[in-house]
Structure formats: structure tokens, C-alpha cells
Amino acid sequence: MPTLDTSPATEAGLAFPAGFRWGTATAAYQIEGAAALHGRTPSIWDTFSHTPGKVLGGDTGDTATDHYHRMAEDVALLARLGVSDYRFSVAWPRVQPTGRGPAARPGLDFYRRLVDALLTAGIRPVVTLYHWDLPQELEDRGGWPLRETAERFAEYAGLVAGALGDRVASWTTFNEPWCAAFLGYASGVHAPGRTEPESALRAAHHFNLAHGLGTAALRAVLPRSAEVSLTLNLHALRPLTPSAADLDAVRRIDAVGNRIFLDPVFHGRLPEDLVRDTAGVTDWSFVRDGDLAAAAAPVDWLGVNYYSPTVVAAGTGPEPVGGGPAAGPSPWVGADGHVRFVPAPGPRTAMDWPVDADGLHELLVRLRDELPGVPLLITENGAAYADRPGPGGVVHDPERIGYLHGHLAAVHRAIADGADVRGYFVWSLLDNFEWAYGYSKRFGLVHVDFTTLRRTPRDSARWYADVIARGGLPA
């Protein structure tokens, strides 16, 4: 566990432990473009974004930020930041176009070039195997509610590890399976846009199973020194009041929002209260003998994605729009009809998400207590704001700097309180295709003109480079 000088901050600011991993993160469909080049086939997000009314403004990821062709320029931006790590995802339909069978060499060659460029720049590649871009052919066969998809994922994991495992030492199976399962199959505001509550629960289980099978496939190929991990968007939950009813609302959301992944992966079990809460939806008979043991494959660290806390109370009310500008049915299977979401007070980002760094500290302390011995990395944290280039092309974004500073201070405080946090990755390197919001929301340290694709580092990029160089926060 990293150690930290917990004496009061001086003019030097807040120093982080030696070896702390400073990085930034992206996802394939959000930045790569080249959607039909060199054998890449459609993913569920290609299909979804081309469906009228699904994405704001009719935007698609066909071009995105054209990272596929501008990769060298983007690696140079990372080098200027001075990051130690870069977390990116591999596009499944780029390297295995049908979701089965042999790999497509051009796709693997792109990621080989990317990894080589990162290593030449002294940057550790952190590969995420799945950031929501399931090959459409697998969705046509049933998608994540189908057990076969978990088996196909393990095959895909082995292919990518076989191609990159000699150069990549840090691997993540899934990014935010909660979003993929419940926004994709329950509320339908994300790809593939299905509104089937039982299918969402099946998908969640098969993500857990696929994580276990994929971890086994990775470890069969990778050197013993390689890291294998999972990234979750865990919900930092607060009751509106300390009443028993509001505490039960927290329990319900915790079951379907957090423990549906934490319990199988880290304890080899399903939450009993989740099974009771969802009894009217499914009998969970799709969970077979051995599945939970397979899901509980040990990880070397847990990735934590955090943006804002969630306040809940007993009762019913409008669902928060989570994941897109258009509301769909509730993603909270088993909790809908019992829980009311309450807007948190305080300033808000362009996503209308509250700015509350205390929620990140609360979440890290919870994980410290519930998962002793499991190192943590903040794999996504950041904020969207509506800043634009000013005179001379300079992009001032003091709100983003304030957000990042506050959340890094919360991470520092959690480390001082005994949480084993090993690194922090800003979301995101670049403005990008922000899923159902299209190109309307900007999270990047680097501004992207989506007409010319010109990259312009914001003030926050220079601020973050300074944080990295000094190994901590300025006073």
C-alpha cells in the first residue's frame, strides 16, 4: 500500500506517493473513427448511432476525432502531458469483425503501432478489452443476455493478448458493465437500445461470467507479471434522510448498481437481497453451477470511475436522465417504483451532474473497508464544460481545473485515510463522441474542433502536466 505524508499541507501543496500512476483515458468508438476501414464491421454503437432519434443531433462515431489516422499526434499530446499511463480500449469489431474466429491483421496492427508509439514515449499502455462496442453480429445472435457472448469474449481476449501481451503489462476486461447492461438492455438509452428488464439482469450476469472467463484466457497467455483488472462505475450513494425507508432505498440501488458486480467478482456470490428484489422479473435460473466461481477470478486492481454522487429516498418520482438526453424506462431493475432520485445541491457540470468530490472520498473509503488487499486506480474522473477557444485560440477552463483539483484532493485524503489508491486517470484526453449526447458534451483536456479536427490543449492540460511534474497538487 502506498504511504503518504499526512502532515498539514504547506506551500508545496499535496504530494502523492512515489510511483503514483498519472494518466488519462479514452475509448475506441469515441475517438477512432475509420468505422468501415480495413475490415472493421459495425458494432452495436454504429447501428445505434445510425438509428434516427437515438443520438443527439444525429451524430455518429464514423469519424469521431479520427484517432485512427492521427494516432501519432495524439501520442505526442500524451507525451507533452507527461503521463505515466494511457488507458485506451480495443475495438472488438476492428480485430475480430464477426465476434468469432481468427483476428483481422490490420486491426491488430493498428494497436501494435499504438502500443509501440506509447512505449517509445515512455508511457505505459493500459488496455481495456471492452468499452461497449460489441460486434453487431453477436448482438444479432442475442447479445449479452446470451451466454455464448461471454464465451466469445474469452476467445477475443486471448486473441488480443496473444498479439499485444509481449508489450502490454496492464489489462482491463470491462469498462462500466453496469452502463452496458442496464442502459443498453433495460432503459434502452445506450446501444443496443433494448428495453427488457430480465435481459439486463442476464447481461449483467454474463458480463461477470465473461470477466472471469476472459481473465482466465488472459492469464493463460500473458506473462505472470501482467496485471489484470476490471473497471466499475460504482455509485456513491447517500440517503436523503436517515430514515429506515430512505436507507432501504440506498440498499436497493446498491444491490442493482454496485453489489451486482462486486459480490460475484470479489466474493463469488449473488446478493441475496437483489435476488429477492428482482423475483418478479426473473428466477435467476440462467446462473449455472460454476458461474460464480468463474466470475470470482482474482484481479490485480479494481478500476473506479467516478463523476458525482447519487442521493435517493423512498418513494417514486422522475428518473434521472442517465446516459442520454432522452429518458427511457428505468434502468434500476428491482428498485424502480420504490426509489426516488433527489438532485444533489451545489454547482453542476454541463452534463447537469453535481460537483461533489466528497462522494469520491466516501467511495474509496468504502472500498478500503469492503475489499481489503485490493489496490484501486481511479480510471475515469473528469467533467464536461461548454468552454470554447478564445482570442488566439487559447481555451480557458477554470471550472474543469477546479473540478480536477477538488477530486484529486479527495483522492489524497482517501490515501491518507488508508485507501490503497495507486493512480488517477483523467477522463478524457480529447473531446470526443459522448455516446447518446453526440458531440455536444466536451470532457477533454484537449479541445477538438469537430470540423477541422484541430487539437488545442486547454488550460487544464497545462495544469495537469504541472501536477504530474510536481507529483501532486499545487497549494
Coordinates of C-alpha atoms in Angstrom, one line a residue, residues 176 231-238 254 257-259 262 302-310 356-371 374 376-381 407 410-411 413-415 417-421:
E176 CA -18.6 0.0 -16.7
T231 CA -13.3 -1.2 -14.1
L232 CA -16.7 -0.4 -12.5
N233 CA -18.7 2.8 -12.3
L234 CA -19.7 2.3 -8.7
H235 CA -22.4 4.5 -7.3
A236 CA -21.5 6.7 -4.3
L237 CA -24.9 6.5 -2.6
R238 CA -26.5 8.8 0.1
D254 CA -26.6 -0.5 -4.0
G257 CA -26.0 -0.7 -9.0
N258 CA -22.9 -1.9 -7.1
R259 CA -23.2 -5.3 -5.5
L262 CA -18.9 -6.5 -6.6
L302 CA -10.0 -2.5 -9.4
G303 CA -10.6 0.4 -11.6
V304 CA -13.0 3.0 -10.2
N305 CA -14.9 5.5 -12.4
Y306 CA -16.5 8.4 -10.5
Y307 CA -18.2 11.6 -11.6
S308 CA -20.8 12.5 -9.0
P309 CA -22.8 11.1 -6.0
T310 CA -26.3 9.7 -6.1
D356 CA -19.1 16.8 -5.2
A357 CA -15.6 15.4 -4.6
D358 CA -16.6 14.1 -1.1
G359 CA -18.5 11.4 -2.9
L360 CA -15.2 10.0 -4.3
H361 CA -13.6 10.0 -0.9
E362 CA -16.7 8.2 0.5
L363 CA -16.5 5.6 -2.2
L364 CA -12.8 4.9 -1.8
V365 CA -13.1 4.6 2.0
R366 CA -15.9 2.1 1.5
L367 CA -13.8 0.0 -0.9
R368 CA -10.9 0.2 1.6
D369 CA -13.2 -1.4 4.2
E370 CA -15.0 -3.9 2.0
L371 CA -12.2 -5.0 -0.3
V374 CA -7.4 -4.9 -3.5
L376 CA -7.6 0.8 -6.6
L377 CA -7.0 3.0 -9.6
I378 CA -9.2 6.0 -10.5
T379 CA -9.7 5.0 -14.1
E380 CA -12.1 7.8 -15.0
N381 CA -12.7 11.2 -13.4
H407 CA -11.3 15.4 -6.8
A410 CA -10.3 13.9 -2.2
V411 CA -8.1 11.0 -3.5
R413 CA -7.4 12.4 1.6
A414 CA -8.6 8.9 0.9
I415 CA -4.9 7.7 0.7
D417 CA -7.2 7.5 5.4
G418 CA -5.7 4.2 4.3
A419 CA -7.2 3.6 0.9
D420 CA -4.8 1.8 -1.4
V421 CA -5.1 4.1 -4.4

